[in-house]
Coordinates of C-alpha atoms and ligand atoms in Angstrom, one line a residue:
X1 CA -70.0 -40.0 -54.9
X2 CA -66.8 -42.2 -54.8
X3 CA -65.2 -39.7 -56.8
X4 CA -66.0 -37.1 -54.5
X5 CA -64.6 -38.5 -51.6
X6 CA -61.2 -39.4 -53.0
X7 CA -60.6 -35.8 -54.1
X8 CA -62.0 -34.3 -50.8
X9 CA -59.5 -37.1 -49.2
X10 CA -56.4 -36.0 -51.4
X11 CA -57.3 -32.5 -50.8
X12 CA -56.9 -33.2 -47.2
X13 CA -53.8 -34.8 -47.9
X14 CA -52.3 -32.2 -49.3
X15 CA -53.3 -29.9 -46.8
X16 CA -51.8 -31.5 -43.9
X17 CA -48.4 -32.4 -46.0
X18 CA -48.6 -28.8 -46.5
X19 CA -48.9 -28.0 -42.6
X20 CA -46.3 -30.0 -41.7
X21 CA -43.7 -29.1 -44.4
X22 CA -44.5 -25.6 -42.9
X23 CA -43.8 -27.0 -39.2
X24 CA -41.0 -28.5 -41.0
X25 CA -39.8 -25.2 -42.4
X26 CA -40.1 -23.4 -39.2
X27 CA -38.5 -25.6 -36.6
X28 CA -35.5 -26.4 -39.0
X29 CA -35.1 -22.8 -39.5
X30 CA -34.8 -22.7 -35.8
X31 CA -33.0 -25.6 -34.9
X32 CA -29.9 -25.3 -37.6
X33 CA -28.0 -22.3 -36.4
X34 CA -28.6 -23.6 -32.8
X35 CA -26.7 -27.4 -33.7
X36 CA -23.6 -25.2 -33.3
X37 CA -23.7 -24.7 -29.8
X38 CA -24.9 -27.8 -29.7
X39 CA -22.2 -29.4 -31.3
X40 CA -19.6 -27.0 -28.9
X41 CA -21.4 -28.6 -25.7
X42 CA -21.4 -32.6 -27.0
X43 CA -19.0 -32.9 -29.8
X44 CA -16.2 -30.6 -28.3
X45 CA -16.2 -30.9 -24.8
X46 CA -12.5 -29.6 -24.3
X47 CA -12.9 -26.6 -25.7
X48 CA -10.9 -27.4 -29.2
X49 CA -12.1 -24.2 -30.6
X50 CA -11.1 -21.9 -28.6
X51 CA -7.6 -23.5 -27.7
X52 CA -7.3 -23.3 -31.8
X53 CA -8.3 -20.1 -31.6
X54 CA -5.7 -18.7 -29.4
X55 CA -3.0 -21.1 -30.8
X56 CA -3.5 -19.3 -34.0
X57 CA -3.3 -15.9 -32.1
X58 CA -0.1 -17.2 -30.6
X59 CA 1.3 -17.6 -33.8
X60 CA 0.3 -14.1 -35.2
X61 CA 3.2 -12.7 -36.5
X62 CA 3.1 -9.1 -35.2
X63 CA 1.2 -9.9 -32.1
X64 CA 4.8 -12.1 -31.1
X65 CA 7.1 -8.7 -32.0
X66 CA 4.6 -6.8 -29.1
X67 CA 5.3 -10.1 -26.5
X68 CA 8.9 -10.1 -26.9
X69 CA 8.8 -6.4 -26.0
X70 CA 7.1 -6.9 -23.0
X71 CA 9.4 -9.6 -22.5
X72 CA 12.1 -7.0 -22.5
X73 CA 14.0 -9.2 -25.6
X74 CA 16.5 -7.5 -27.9
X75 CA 15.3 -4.2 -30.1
X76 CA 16.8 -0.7 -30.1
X77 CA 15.4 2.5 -28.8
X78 CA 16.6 6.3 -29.0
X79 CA 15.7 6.8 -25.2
X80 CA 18.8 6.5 -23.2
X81 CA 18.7 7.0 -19.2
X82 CA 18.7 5.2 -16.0
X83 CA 15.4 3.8 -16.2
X84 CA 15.3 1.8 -19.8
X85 CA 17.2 2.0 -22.8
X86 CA 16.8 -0.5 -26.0
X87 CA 13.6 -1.8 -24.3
X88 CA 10.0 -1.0 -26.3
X89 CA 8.1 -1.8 -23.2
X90 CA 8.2 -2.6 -19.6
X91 CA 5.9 -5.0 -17.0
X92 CA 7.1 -3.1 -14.1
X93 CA 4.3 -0.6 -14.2
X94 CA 1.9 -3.2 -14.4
X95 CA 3.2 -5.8 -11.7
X96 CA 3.5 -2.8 -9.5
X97 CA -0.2 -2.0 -10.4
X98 CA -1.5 -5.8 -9.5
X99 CA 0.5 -5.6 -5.9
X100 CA -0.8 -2.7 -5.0
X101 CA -4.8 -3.2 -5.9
X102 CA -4.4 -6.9 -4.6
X103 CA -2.6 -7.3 -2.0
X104 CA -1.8 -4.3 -0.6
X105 CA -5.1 -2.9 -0.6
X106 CA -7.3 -5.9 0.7
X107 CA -4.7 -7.3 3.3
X108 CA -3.5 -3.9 4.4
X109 CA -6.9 -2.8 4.5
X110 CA -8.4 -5.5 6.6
X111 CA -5.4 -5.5 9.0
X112 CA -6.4 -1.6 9.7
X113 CA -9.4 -2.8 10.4
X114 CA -9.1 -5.5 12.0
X115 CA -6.5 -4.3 14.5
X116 CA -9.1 -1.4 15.2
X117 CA -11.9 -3.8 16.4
X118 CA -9.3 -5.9 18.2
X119 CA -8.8 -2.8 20.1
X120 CA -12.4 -1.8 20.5
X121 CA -13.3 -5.4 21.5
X122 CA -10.1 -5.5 24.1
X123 CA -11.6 -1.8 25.9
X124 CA -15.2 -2.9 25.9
X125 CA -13.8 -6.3 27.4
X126 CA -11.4 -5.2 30.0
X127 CA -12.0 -0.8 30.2
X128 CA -9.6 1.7 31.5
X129 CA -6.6 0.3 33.5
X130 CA -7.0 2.3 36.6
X131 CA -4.9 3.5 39.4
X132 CA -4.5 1.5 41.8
X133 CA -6.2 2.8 45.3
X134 CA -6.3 6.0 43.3
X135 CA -4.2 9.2 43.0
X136 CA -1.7 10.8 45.2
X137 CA -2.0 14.3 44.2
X138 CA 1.1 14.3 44.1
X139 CA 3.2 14.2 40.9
X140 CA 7.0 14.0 39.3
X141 CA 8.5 14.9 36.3
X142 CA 7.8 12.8 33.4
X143 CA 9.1 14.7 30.2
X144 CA 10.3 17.7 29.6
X145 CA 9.3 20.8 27.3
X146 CA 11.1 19.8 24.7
X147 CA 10.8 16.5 24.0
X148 CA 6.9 16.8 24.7
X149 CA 7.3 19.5 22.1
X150 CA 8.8 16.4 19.6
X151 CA 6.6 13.9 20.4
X152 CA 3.4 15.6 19.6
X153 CA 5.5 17.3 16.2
X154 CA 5.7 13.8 15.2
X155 CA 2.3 12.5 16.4
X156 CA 0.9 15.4 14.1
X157 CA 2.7 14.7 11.3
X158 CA 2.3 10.8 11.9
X159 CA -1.3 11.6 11.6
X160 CA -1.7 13.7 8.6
X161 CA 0.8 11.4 6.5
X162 CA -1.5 8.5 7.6
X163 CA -4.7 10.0 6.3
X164 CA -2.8 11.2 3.0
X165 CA -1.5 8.1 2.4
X166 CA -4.1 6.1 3.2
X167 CA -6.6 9.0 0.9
X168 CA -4.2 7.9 -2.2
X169 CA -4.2 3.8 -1.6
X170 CA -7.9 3.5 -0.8
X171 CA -9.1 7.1 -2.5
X172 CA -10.0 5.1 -5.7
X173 CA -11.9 2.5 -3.9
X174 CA -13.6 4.6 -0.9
X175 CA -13.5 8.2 -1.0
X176 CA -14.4 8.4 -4.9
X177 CA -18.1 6.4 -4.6
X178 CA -18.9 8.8 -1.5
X179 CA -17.6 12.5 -2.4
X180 CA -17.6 12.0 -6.5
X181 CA -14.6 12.5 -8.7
X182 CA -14.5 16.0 -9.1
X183 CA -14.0 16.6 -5.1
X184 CA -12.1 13.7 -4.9
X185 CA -9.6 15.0 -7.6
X186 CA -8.8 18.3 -5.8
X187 CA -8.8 16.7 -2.2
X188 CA -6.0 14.3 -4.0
X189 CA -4.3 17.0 -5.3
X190 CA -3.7 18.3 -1.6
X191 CA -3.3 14.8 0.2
X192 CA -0.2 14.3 -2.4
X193 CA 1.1 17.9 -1.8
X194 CA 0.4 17.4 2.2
X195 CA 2.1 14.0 2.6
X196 CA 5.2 15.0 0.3
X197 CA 5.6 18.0 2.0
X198 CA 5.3 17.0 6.1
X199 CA 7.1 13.5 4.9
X200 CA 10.3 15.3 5.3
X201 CA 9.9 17.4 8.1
X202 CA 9.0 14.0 9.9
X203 CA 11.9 12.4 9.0
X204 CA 13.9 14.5 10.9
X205 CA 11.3 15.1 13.9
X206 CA 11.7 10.5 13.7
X207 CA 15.7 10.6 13.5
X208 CA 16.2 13.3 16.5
X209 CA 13.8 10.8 18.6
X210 CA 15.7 7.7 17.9
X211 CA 18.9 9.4 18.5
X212 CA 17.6 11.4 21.6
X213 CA 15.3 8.5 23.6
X214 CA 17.0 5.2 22.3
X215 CA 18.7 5.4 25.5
X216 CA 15.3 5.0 27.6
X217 CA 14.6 1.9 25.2
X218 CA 18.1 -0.1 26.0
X219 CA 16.5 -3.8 26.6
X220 CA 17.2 -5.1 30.3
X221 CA 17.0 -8.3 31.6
X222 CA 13.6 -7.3 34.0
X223 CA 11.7 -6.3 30.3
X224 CA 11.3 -10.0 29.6
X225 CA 9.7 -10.5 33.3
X226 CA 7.6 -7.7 31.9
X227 CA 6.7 -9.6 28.8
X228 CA 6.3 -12.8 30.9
X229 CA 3.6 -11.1 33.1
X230 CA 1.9 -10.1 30.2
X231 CA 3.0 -6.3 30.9
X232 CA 0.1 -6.5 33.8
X233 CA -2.5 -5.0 31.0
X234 CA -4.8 -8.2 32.4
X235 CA -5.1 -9.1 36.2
X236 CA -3.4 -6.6 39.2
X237 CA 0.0 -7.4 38.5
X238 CA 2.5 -4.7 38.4
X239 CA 5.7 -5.9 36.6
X240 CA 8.5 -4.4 36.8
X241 CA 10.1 -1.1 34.4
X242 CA 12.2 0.9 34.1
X243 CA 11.4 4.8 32.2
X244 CA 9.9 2.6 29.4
X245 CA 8.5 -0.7 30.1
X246 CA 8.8 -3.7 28.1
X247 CA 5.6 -2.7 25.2
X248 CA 7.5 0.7 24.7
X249 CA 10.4 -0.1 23.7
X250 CA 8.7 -3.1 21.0
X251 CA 7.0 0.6 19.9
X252 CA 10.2 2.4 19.9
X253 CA 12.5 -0.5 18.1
X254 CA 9.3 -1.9 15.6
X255 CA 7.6 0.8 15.4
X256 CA 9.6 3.7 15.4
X257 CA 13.2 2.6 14.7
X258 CA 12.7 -0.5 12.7
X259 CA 9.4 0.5 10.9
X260 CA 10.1 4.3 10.6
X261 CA 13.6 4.0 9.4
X262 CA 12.2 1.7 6.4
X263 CA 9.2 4.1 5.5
X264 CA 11.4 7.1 5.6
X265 CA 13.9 5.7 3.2
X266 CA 11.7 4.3 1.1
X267 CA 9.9 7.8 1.3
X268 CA 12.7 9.2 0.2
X269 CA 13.9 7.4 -2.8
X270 CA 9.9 7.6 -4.0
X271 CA 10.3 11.2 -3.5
X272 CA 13.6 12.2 -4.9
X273 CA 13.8 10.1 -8.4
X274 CA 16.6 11.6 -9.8
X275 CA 19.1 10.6 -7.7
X276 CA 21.1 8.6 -10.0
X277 CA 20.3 5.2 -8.9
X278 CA 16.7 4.1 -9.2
X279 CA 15.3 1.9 -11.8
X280 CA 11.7 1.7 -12.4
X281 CA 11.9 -1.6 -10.6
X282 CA 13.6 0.2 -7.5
X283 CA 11.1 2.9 -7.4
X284 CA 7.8 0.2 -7.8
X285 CA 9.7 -1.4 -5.0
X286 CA 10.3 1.2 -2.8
X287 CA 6.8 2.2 -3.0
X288 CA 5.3 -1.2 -2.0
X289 CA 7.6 -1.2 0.9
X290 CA 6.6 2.2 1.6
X291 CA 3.4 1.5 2.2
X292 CA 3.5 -1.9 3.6
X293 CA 5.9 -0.7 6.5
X294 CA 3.7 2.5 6.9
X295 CA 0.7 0.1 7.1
X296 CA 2.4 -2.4 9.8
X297 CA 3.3 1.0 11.8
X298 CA -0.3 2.3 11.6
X299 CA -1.8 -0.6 13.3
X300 CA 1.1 -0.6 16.1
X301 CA 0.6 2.7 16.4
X302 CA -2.9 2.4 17.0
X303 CA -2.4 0.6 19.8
X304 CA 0.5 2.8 21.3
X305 CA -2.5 6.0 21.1
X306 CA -4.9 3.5 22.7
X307 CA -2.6 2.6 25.4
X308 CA -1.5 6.3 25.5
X309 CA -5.0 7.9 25.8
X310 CA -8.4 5.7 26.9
X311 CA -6.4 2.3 27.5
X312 CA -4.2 4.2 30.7
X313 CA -5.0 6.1 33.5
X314 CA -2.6 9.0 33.8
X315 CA -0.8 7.9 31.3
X316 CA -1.5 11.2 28.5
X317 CA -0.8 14.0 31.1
X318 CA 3.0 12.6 31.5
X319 CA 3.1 13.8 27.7
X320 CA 0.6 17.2 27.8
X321 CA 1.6 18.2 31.1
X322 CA 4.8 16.6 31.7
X323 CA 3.9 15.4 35.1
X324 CA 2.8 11.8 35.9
X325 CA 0.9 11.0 39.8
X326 CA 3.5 9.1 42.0
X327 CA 1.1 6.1 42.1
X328 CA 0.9 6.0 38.5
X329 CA 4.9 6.4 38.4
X330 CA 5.1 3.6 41.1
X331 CA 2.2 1.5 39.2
X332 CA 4.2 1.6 35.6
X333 CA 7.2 2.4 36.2
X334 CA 8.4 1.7 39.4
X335 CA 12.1 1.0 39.0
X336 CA 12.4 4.4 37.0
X337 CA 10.3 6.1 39.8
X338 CA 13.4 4.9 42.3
X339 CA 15.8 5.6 40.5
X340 CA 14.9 9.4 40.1
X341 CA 13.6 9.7 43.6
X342 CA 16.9 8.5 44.6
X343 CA 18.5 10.9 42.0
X344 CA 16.4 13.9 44.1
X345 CA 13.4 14.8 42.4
X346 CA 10.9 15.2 45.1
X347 CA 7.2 14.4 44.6
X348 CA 5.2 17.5 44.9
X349 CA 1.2 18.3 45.6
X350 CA -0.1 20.8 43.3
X351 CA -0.2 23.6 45.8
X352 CA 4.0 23.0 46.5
X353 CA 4.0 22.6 43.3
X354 CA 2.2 26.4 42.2
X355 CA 4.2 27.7 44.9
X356 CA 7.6 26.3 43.7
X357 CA 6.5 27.7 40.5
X358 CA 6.4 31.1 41.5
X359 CA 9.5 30.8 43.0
X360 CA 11.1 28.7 40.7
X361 CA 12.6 24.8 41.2
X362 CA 13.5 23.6 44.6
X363 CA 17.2 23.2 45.0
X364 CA 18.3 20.0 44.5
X365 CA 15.5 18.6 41.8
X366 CA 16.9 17.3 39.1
X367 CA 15.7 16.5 35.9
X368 CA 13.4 13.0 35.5
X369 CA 14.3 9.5 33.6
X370 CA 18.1 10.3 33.3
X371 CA 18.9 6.8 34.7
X372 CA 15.5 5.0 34.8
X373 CA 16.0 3.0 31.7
Ligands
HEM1 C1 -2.3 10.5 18.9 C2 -1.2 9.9 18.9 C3 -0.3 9.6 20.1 C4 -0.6 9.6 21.4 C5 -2.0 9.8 22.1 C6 0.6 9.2 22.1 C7 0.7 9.1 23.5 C8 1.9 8.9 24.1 C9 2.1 8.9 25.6 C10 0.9 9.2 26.5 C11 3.3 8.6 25.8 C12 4.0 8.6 27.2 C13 4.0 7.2 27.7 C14 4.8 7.1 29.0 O1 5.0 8.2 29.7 O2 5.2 6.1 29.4 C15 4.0 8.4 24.6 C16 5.3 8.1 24.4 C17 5.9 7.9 23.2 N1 5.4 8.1 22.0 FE1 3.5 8.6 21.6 N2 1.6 9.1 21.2 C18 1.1 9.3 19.9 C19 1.7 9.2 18.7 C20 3.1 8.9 18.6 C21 3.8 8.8 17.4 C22 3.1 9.0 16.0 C23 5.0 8.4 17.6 C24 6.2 8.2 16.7 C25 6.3 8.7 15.6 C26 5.1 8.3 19.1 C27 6.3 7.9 19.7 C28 6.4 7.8 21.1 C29 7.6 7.4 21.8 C30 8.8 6.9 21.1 C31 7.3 7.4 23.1 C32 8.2 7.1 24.3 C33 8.1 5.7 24.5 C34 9.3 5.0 24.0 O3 10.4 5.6 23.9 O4 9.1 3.8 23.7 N3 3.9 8.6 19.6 N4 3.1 8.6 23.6

């Protein structure tokens, strides 16, 4: 009996030794490759590894010949040229590239946008700035054929070099996700062609404009009562101006002059590489001033079209028609609007005015804004 029980005891024994030398087996299995990470999160908490690791990478032999090319040290190369000669390997490509997807992209970006609600937010706020007590019917010359002619060359052109430019920066980014690669890739293909090809033509339709209305844009001592009054965009005051008030000429001299002369050179060297003098790090340059002056012109010019079109009364037909109302002359422009009344244009009404066209122009009229600067 006794014996019986001491073997069905040891029997037991061994059983459960057995069970847990099996648990045993199973967890340590488990838990041994794991005491790595576990060692890397207690026992190493700076990171040793790693920085031993990379310290031995550092120290690679042939990875150090590749960084001191990049670095631009010493070596010989059979390419010989303006843009590099005894150098394996340049970071000009590559700083260019982190500019332009960093900060080019998002702050340009946002500032387009943001000047665009700023606008939309300033219309809804205040609307249309109105004629005073309403029209005349009467009107004066405003600009002639010619220069309306230039003014809208350039606004077209401003226009489609916009889109196209802004189609190559943000193409990538926006277009590609909505119209796939394949569309994308031809409609680049054309935006590229399209902005290289009207980016000359409106450099010259941009230099004829400064040369031939910088005189309307001379600064004079009642522009900074303009700017003091806030140009009268909010409230009924009327400041004074000349043929271009006080915001104008910022446009003309920022915008146009200031803004336009840098995009257009710029433009030009990105455009014409082989013209002896630029260095990859001239061209990268250029480019990145290229766009951020073109960028910094698109948002003032986006106000100028606002202020031109929806954000004016009577302020577009000056450059369609080439007429403006006499109380919108007197309104905006009031010294201007004495200056060529006293110079003899006369005012006329529409029927006068179908009438003098038939006959052709009154004697005496002569032509507007000559001394109304
Ligand atoms: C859709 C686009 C545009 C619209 C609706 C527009 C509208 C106008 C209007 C209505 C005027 C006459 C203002 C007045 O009589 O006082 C004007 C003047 C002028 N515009 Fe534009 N414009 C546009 C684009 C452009 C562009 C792209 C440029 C330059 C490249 C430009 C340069 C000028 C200049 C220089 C003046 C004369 C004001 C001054 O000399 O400061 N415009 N514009």
């Amino acid at each position: 009996m006794n014996k019986h029980h001491d073997a069905a005891v040891r029997a037991r024994r061994r059983w459960r030794s057995m069970v847990w030398s099996m648990m045993a087996i199973v967890f340590l299995a488990m838990a041994l490759p794991s005491a790595g990470y576990l060692f890397a999160q207690v026992g190493e908490p700076t990171g040793e590894p790693q920085r031993q690791f990379s310290e031995q990478r550092e120290t690679n032999p042939r990875s150090d010949m590749w960084r001191d090319g990049r670095r631009g040290e010493g070596g010989f190369t059979t390419q010989t040229g303006p843009y590099v000669t005894n150098q394996l390997m340049t970071n000009v490509g590559e700083n260019y590239r982190q500019i332009r997807q960093g900060p080019l992209m998002t702050v340009g970006g946002w500032f387009l946008v943001a000047v665009f609600l700023a606008i939309t937010a300033f219309y809804l706020l205040t609307g249309q700035k109105k004629i005073d007590g309403g029209r005349t019917g009467r009107t004066i010359v405003r600009w002639k054929a010619y220069e309306r002619f230039l003014h809208w060359f350039n606004a077209i052109c401003f226009i489609i070099l916009a889109i196209t430019g802004l189609s190559l920066l943000f193409g990538r980014t926006v277009l590609i996700p909505i119209v796939g690669h394949q569309a994308f890739s031809s409609y680049a293909e054309f935006a590229y062609g399209a902005h290289n090809f009207v980016g000359p033509a409106f450099s010259v339709g941009v230099l004829v404009m400064i040369v031939l209305w910088a005189r309307h844009n001379i600064p004079k001592k009642h522009d900074w009562v303009w700017f003091k009054e806030g140009g009268g965009i909010i409230g009924n005051k009327h400041p004074p101006a000349g043929k271009m008030n006080g915001g104008e000429k910022v446009w003309f001299w920022v915008g146009v002059f200031a803004l336009g002369l840098t995009v257009i050179i710029t433009g030009l060297i990105a455009l014409f590489p082989n013209l002896g003098f630029q260095t990859r790090e001239i061209m990268s340059w250029a480019l990145i001033i290229h766009a951020t002056a073109a960028i910094l012109w698109m948002g003032l010019f986006l106000g100028h079209a606002y202020i031109g079109t929806l954000g004016t009364e009577g302020a577009l037909e000056g450059m369609t028609r080439g007429r403006v109302d006499v109380a919108w002359a007197k309104q905006h422009h009031d010294l201007w609007y004495e200056d060529v009344v006293a110079a003899g244009e006369k005012p006329v009404s529409e029927e006068e005015l179908h009438g003098r066209q038939q006959q052709g122009p009154a004697p005496g009229s002569t032509p507007a804004g000559e001394r109304g600067t």
